[in-house]
CSV table of C-alpha atoms and ligand atoms in Angstrom, one decimal:
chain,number,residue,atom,x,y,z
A,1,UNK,CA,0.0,0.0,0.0
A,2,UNK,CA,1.6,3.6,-1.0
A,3,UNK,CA,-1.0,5.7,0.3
A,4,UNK,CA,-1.3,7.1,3.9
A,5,UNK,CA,-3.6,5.2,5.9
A,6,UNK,CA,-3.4,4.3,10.2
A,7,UNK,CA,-5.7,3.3,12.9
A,8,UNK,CA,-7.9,6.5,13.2
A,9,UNK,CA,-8.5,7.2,8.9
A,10,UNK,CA,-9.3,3.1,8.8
A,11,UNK,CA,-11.6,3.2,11.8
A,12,UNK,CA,-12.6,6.7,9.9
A,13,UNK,CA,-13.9,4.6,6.6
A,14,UNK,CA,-15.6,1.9,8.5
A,15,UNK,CA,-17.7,3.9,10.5
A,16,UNK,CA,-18.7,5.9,7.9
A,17,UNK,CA,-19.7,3.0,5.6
A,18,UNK,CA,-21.4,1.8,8.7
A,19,UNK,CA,-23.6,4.8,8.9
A,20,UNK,CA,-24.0,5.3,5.6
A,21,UNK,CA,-25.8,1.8,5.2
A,22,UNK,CA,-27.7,2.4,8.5
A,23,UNK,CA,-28.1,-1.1,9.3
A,24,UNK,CA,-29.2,-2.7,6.5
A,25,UNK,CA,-27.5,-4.7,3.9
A,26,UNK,CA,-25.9,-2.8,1.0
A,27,UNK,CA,-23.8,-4.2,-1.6
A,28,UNK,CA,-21.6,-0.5,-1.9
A,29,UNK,CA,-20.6,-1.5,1.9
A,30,UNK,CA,-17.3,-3.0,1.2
A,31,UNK,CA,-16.5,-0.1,-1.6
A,32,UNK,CA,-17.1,2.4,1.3
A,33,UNK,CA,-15.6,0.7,4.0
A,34,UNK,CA,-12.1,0.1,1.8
A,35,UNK,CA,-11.6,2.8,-0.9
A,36,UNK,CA,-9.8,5.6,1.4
A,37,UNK,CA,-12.0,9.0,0.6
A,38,UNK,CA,-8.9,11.1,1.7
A,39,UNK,CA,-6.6,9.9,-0.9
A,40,UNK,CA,-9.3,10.9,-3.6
A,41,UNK,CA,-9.2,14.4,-1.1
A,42,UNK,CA,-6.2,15.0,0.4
A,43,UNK,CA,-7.6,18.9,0.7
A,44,UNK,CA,-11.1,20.5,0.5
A,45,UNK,CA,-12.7,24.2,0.7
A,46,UNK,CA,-15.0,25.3,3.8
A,47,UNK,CA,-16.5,28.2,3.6
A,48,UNK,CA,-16.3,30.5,7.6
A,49,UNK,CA,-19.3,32.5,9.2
A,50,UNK,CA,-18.1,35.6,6.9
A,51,UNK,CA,-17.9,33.2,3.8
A,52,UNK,CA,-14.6,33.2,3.1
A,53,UNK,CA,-13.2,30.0,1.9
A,54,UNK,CA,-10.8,28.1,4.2
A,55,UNK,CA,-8.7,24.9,3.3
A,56,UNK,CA,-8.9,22.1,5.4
A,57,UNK,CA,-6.0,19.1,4.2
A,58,UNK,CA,-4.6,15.9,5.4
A,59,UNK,CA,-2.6,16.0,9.0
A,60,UNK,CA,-4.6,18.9,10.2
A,61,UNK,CA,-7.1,18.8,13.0
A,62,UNK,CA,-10.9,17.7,12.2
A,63,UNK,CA,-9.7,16.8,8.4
A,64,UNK,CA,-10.5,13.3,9.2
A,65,UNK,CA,-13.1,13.6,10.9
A,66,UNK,CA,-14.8,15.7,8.2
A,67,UNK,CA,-13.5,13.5,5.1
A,68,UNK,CA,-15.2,10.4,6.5
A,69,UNK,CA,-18.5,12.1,7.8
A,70,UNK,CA,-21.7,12.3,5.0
A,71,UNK,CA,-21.0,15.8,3.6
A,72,UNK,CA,-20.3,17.1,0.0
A,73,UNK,CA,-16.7,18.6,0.0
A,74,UNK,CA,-15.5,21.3,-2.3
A,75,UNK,CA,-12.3,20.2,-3.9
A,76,UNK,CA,-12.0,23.4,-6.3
A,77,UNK,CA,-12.9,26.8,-6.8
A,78,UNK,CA,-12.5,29.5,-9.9
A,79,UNK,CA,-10.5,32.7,-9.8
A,80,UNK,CA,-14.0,34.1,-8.4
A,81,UNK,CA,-14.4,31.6,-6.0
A,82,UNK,CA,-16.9,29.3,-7.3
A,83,UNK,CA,-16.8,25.8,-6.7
A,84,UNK,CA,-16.4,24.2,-9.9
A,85,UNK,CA,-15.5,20.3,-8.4
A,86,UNK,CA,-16.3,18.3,-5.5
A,87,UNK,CA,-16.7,15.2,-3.7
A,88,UNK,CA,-20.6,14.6,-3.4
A,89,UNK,CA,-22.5,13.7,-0.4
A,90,UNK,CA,-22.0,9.7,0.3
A,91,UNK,CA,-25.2,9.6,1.6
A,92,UNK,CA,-26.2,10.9,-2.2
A,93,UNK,CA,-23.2,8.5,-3.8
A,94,UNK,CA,-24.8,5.3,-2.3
A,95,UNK,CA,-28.4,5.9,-3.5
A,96,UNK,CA,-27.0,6.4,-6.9
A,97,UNK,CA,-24.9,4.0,-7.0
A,98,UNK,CA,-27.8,1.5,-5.7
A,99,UNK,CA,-30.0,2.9,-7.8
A,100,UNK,CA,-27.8,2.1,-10.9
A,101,UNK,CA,-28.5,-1.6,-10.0
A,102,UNK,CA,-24.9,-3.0,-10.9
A,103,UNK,CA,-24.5,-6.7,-11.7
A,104,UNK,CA,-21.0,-8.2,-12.1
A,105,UNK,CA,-19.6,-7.4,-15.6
A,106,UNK,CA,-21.4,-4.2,-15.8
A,107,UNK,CA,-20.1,-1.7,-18.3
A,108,UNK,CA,-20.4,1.8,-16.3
A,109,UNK,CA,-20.2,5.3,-18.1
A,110,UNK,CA,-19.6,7.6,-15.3
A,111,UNK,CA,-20.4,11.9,-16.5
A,112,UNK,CA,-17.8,13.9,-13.7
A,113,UNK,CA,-14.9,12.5,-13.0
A,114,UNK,CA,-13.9,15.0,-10.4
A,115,UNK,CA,-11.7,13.5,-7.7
A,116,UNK,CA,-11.9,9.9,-8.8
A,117,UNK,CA,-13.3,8.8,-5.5
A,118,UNK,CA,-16.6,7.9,-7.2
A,119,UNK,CA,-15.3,6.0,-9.8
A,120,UNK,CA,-12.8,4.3,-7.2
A,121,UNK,CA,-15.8,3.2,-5.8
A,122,UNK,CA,-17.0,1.7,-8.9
A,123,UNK,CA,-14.1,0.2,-9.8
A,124,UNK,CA,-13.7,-1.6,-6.5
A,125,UNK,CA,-17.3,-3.2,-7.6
A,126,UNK,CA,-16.4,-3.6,-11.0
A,127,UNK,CA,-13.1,-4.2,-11.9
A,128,UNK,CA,-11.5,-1.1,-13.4
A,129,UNK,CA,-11.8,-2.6,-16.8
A,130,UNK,CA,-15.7,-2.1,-17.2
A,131,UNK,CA,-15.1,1.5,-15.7
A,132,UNK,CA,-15.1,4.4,-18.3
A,133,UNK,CA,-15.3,8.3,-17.0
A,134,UNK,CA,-14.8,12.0,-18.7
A,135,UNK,CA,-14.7,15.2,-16.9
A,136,UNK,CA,-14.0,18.5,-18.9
A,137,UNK,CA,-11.3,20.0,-16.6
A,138,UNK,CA,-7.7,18.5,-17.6
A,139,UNK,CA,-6.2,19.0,-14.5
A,140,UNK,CA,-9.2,16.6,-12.5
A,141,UNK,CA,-8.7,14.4,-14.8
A,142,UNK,CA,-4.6,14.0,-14.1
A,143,UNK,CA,-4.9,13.8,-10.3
A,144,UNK,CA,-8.0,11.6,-10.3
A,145,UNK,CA,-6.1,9.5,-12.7
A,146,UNK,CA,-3.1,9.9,-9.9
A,147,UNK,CA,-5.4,8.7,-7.1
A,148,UNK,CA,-6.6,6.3,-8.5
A,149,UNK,CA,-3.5,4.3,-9.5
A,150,UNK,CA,-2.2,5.1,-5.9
A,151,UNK,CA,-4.8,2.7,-4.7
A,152,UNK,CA,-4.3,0.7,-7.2
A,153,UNK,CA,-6.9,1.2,-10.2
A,154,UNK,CA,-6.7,2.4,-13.4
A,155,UNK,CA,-10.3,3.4,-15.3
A,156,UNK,CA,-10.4,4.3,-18.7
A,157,UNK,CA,-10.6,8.5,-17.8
A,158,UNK,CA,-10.4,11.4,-20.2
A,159,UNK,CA,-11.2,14.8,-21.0
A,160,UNK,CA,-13.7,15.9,-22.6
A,161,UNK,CA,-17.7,16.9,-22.5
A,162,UNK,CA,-19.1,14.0,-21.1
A,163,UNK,CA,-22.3,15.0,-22.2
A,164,UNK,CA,-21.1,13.4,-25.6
A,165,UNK,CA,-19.7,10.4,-23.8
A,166,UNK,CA,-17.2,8.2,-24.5
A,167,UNK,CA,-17.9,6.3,-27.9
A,168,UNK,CA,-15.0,4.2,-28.2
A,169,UNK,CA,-16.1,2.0,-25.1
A,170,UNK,CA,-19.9,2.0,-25.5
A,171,UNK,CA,-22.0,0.2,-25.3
A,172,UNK,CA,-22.4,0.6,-21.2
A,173,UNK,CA,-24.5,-1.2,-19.5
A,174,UNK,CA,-24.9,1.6,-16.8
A,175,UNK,CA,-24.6,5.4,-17.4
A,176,UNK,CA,-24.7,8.0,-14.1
A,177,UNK,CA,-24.1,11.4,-14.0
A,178,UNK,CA,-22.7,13.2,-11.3
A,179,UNK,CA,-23.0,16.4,-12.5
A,180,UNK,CA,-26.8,18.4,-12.8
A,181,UNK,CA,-28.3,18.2,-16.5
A,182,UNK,CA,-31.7,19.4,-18.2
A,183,UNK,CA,-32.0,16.2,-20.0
A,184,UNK,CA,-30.5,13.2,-21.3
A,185,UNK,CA,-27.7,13.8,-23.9
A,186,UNK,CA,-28.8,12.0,-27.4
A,187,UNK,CA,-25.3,11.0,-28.0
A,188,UNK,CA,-24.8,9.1,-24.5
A,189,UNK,CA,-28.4,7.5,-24.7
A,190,UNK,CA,-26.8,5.9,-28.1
A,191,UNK,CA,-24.0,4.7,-25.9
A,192,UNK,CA,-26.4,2.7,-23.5
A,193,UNK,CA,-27.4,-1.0,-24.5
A,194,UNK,CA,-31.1,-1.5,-24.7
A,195,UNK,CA,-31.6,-2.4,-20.8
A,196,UNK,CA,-29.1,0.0,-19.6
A,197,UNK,CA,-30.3,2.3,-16.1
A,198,UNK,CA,-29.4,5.9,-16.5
A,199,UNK,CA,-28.8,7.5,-13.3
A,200,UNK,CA,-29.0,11.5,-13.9
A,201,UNK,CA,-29.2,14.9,-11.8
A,202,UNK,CA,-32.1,16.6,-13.4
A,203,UNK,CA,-33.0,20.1,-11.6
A,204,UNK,CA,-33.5,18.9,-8.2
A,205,UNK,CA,-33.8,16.0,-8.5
A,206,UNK,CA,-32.3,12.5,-9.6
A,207,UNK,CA,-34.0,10.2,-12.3
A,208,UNK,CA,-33.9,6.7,-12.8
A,209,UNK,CA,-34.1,5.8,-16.2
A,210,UNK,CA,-34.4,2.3,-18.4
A,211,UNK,CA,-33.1,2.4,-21.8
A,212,UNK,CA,-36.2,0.8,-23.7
A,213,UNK,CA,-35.3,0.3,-27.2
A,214,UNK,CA,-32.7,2.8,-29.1
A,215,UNK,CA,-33.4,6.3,-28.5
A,216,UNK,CA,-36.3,6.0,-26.1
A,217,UNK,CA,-36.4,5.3,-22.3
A,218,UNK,CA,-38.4,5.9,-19.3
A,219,UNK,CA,-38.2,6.2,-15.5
A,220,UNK,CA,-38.9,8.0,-12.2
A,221,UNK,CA,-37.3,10.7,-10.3
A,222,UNK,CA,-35.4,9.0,-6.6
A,223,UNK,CA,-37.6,10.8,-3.7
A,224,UNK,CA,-34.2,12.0,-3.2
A,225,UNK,CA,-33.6,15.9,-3.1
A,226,UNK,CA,-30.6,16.7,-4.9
A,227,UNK,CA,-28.7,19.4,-5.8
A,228,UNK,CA,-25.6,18.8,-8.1
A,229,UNK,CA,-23.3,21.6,-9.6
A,230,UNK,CA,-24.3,22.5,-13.8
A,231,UNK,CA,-22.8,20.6,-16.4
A,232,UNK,CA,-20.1,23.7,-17.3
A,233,UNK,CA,-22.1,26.0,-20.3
A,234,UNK,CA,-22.0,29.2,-20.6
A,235,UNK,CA,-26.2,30.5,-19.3
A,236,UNK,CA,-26.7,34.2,-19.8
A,237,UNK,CA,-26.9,36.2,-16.3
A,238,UNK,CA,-29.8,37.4,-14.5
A,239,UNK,CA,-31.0,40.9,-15.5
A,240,UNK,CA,-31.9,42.0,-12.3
A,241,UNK,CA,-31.6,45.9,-13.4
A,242,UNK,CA,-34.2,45.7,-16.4
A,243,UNK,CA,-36.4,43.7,-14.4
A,244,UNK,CA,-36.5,45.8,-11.8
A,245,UNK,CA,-37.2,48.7,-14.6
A,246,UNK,CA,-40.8,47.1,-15.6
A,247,UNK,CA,-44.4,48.2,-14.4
A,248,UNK,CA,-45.3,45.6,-11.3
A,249,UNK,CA,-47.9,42.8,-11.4
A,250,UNK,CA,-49.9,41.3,-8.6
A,251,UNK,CA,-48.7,37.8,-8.0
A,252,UNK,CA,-50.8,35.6,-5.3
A,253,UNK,CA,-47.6,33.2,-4.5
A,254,UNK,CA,-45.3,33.9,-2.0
A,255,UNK,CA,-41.6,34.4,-2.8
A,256,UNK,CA,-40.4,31.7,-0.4
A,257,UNK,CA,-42.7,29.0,-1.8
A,258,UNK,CA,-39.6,29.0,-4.7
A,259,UNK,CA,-37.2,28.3,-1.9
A,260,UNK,CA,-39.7,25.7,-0.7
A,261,UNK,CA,-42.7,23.2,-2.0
A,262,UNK,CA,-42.2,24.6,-5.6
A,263,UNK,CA,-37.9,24.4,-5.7
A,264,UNK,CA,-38.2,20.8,-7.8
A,265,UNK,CA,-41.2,21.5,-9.9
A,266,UNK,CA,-39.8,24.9,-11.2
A,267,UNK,CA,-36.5,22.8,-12.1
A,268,UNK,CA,-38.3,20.7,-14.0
A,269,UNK,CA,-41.1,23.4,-15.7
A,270,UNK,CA,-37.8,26.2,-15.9
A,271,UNK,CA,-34.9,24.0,-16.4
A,272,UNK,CA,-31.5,25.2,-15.8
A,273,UNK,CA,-33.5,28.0,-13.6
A,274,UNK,CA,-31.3,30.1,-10.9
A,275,UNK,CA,-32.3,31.8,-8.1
A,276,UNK,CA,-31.1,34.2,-5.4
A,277,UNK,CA,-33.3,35.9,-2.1
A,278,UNK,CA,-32.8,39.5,-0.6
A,279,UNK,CA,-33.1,39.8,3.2
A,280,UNK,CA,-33.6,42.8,5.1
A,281,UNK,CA,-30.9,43.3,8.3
A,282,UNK,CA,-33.3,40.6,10.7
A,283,UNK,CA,-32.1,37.5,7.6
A,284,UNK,CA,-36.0,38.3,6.9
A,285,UNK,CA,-37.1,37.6,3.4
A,286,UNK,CA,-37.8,40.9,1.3
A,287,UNK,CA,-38.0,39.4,-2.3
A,288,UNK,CA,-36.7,36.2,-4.4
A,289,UNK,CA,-35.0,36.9,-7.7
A,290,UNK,CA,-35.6,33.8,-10.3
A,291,UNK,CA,-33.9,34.0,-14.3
A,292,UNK,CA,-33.6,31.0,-17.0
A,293,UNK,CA,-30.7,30.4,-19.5
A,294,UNK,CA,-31.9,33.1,-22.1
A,295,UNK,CA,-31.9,35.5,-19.4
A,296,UNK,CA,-35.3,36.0,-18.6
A,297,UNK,CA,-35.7,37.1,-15.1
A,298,UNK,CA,-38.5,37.8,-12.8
A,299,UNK,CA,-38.0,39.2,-9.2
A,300,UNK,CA,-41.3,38.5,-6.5
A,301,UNK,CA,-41.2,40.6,-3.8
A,302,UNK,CA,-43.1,39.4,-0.1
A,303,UNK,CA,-45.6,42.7,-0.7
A,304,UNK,CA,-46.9,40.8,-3.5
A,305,UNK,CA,-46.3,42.4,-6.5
A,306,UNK,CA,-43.2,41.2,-9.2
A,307,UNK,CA,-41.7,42.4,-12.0
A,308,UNK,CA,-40.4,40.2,-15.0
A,309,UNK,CA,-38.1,40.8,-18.2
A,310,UNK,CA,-37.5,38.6,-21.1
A,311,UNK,CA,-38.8,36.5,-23.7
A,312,UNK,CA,-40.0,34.3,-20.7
A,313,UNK,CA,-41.9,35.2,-18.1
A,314,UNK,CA,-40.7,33.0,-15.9
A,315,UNK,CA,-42.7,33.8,-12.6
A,316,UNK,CA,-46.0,33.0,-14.7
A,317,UNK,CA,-44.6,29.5,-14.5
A,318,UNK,CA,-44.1,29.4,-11.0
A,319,UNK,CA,-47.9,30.7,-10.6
A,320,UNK,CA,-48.5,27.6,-12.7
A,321,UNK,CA,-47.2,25.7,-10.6
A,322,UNK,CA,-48.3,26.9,-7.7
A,323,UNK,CA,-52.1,26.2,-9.2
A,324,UNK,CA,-51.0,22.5,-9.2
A,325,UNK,CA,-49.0,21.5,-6.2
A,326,UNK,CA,-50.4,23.0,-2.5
A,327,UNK,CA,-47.7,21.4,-0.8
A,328,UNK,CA,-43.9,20.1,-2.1
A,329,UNK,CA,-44.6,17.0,-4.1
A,330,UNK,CA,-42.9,13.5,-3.6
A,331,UNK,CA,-40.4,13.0,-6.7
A,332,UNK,CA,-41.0,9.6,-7.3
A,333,UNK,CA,-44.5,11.1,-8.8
A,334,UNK,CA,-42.6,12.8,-11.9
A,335,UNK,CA,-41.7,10.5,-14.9
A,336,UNK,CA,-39.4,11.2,-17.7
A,337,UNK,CA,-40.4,9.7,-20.9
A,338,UNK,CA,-37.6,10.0,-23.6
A,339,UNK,CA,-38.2,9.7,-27.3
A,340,UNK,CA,-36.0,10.3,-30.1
A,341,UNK,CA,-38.0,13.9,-30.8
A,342,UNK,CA,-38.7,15.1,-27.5
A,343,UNK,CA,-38.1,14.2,-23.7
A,344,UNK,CA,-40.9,15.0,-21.2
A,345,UNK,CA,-41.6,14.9,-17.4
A,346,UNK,CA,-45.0,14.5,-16.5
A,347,UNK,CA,-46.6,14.5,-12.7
A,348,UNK,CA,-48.7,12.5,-11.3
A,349,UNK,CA,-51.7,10.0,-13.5
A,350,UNK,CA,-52.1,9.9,-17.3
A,351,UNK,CA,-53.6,13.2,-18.2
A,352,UNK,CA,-51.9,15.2,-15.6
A,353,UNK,CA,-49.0,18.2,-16.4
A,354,UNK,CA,-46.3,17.6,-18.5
A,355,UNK,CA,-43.6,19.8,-19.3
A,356,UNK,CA,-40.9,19.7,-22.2
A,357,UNK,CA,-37.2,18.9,-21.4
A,358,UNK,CA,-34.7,21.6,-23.8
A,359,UNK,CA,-33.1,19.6,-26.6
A,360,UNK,CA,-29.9,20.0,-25.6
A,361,UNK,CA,-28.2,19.1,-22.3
B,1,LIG,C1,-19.7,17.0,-8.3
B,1,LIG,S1,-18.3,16.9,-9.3
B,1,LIG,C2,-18.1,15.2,-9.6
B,1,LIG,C3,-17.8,14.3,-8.4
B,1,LIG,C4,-17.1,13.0,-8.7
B,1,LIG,N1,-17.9,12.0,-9.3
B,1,LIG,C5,-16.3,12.5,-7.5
B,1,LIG,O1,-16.6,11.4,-7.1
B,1,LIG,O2,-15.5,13.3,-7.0
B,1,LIG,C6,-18.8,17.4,-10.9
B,1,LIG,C7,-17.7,17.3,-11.9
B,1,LIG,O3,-18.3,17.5,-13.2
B,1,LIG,C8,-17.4,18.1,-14.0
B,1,LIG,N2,-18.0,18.6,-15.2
B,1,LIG,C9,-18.7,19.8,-15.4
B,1,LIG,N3,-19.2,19.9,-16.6
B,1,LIG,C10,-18.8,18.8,-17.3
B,1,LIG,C11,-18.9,18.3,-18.6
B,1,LIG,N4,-19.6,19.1,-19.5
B,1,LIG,N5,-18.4,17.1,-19.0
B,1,LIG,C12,-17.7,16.4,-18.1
B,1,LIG,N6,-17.5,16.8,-16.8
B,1,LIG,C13,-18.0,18.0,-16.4
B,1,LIG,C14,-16.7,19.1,-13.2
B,1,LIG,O4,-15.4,19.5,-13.7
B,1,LIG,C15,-16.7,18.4,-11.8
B,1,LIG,O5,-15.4,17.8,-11.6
């Protein structure tokens, strides 16, 4: 063994893949309880009570105690301080990963490389031979490749969109994503076998899909919540200045119900939507501000009124929506139905809404 490893990080791992499975029998136990999470990150980003980002790295006090406890770490920011990779919840990994349903001499097509830790995890189940991942940031790529050949794996990894995939190994049995999409990207649902389980972030949320026959496939959302960074594409900014130009109109939802019961459905009905929330000096809510990928932008203030710009209007959706769910609605009620001209999600029995997915991921 060449990595760093003694009593406290190994009693670290087990305890953690202890929790994670919470008493019951999971099959990602033994991946959890060997594959050492600090190698995959030796260093992460916390953010202090004035926001300022802090590292946190191997030998220092609490670093282990953090690396092995159910929480998404932040392994990289941009020159503005964005995150831009991390290590996702375990809590979240393992439902994934159990919801891809992986059978010995499963071909897996992983979207987000990141770290590595992930696909160590996969590769532990699999073999590293039926492992295949792309993540558009060189640098990832190098040190998860690293990592992973320090604990002795080595994936097929590259750079690139993985959005497109990774042809050359394809057909995969399983596909997951670990990085938030609006839909599922036509050139990886070629890659999948008929059969294959596509496990995607979509808004919010996390669907399950079955690859039907080529081109079309079908599944639930997880009940779930989840939040995963945007693939990387350029999405025009909120115009907060030109909303806030235009004549007010009454709006009958409250700005927090965004924030709240309506945060999935508006992903799914706005998708790729953003959002932010003015307080007033007590942290109470004054107004939300909500914009799409065209720019569009709407902000709702508490008093009731709101004030929208754009070719969307997007806060007339959230009204919709509003109309249709009193209180926030259990995932596993939304099913994505992909065909080669159009991908939908529709909620709840035949007949009820339905919204189109954007044709591109
Ligand atoms: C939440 S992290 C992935 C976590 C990873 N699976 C792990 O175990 O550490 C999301 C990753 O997606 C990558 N990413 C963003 N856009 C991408 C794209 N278009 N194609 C491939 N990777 C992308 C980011 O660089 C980032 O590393």
């Amino acid at each position: 063994m060449n990595w760093p490893d003694n009593g406290a990080s190994a009693a670290a791992r087990q305890q953690l893949a202890a929790a994670l499975a919470a008493g019951r029998v999971s099959e990602w136990s033994d991946a959890f309880a060997t594959v050492p999470r600090h190698v995959f990150v030796p260093r992460f980003y916390r953010q202090d009570a004035e926001g300022a980002w802090q590292t946190m790295a191997w030998g220092e006090p609490g670093y282990l105690e953090t690396v092995y406890s159910d929480a998404a770490l932040t392994t990289q920011l941009d020159d503005h301080g964005v995150p831009t990779s991390s290590s996702s919840q375990p809590s979240l990994m393992l439902s994934m990963l159990e919801a891809l349903d992986i059978d010995e001499g499963h071909r897996v097509f992983e979207l987000g490389t990141g770290t590595g830790y992930n696909l160590a995890l996969l590769s532990h189940r699999l073999g590293d031979t039926n492992v295949t991942s792309v993540d558009v940031d060189p640098g990832l790529i190098e040190t998860a490749a690293r990592h992973l050949q320090t604990v002795g794996f080595t994936p097929t990894v590259a750079v690139g969109d993985g959005a497109k995939g990774y042809p050359s190994r394809a057909p995969y049995d399983r596909i997951i994503a670990t990085v938030g999409l609006h839909m599922i990207p036509q050139l990886l649902l070629a890659q999948a076998s008929v059969g294959a389980v596509i496990v995607l972030p979509l808004g919010y949320g996390i669907v399950r899909a079955t690859v039907t026959s080529p081109g079309h496939a079908t599944g639930r959302f997880l009940v779930t919540p989840a939040h995963f960074m945007a693939r990387r594409t350029i999405g025009a900014k909120p115009q907060f200045e030109a909303a806030g130009q235009q004549s007010p109109t009454d709006s009958s939802v409250p700005p927090a119900d965004l924030l709240g019961r309506l945060k999935f459905p508006a992903s799914v009905a706005l998708p790729g939507y953003g959002s932010c929330s003015w307080r007033d000096g007590d942290g109470q809510l004054e107004a939300v501000g909500l914009w799409t990928p065209d720019g569009s932008t709407a902000i709702a203030h508490v008093s009731g009124t709101v004030r929208q710009y754009g070719p969307q209007r997007p806060w007339d959706t959230v009204e919709d929506l509003a109309k249709v769910f009193n209180s926030e609605p259990d995932r596993a009620d939304f099913l994505l139905t992909v065909t080669p001209t159009g991908q939908t999600v529709s909620y709840g029995d035949r007949g009820g809404p339905s919204w189109s997915l954007p044709a591109t991921p």
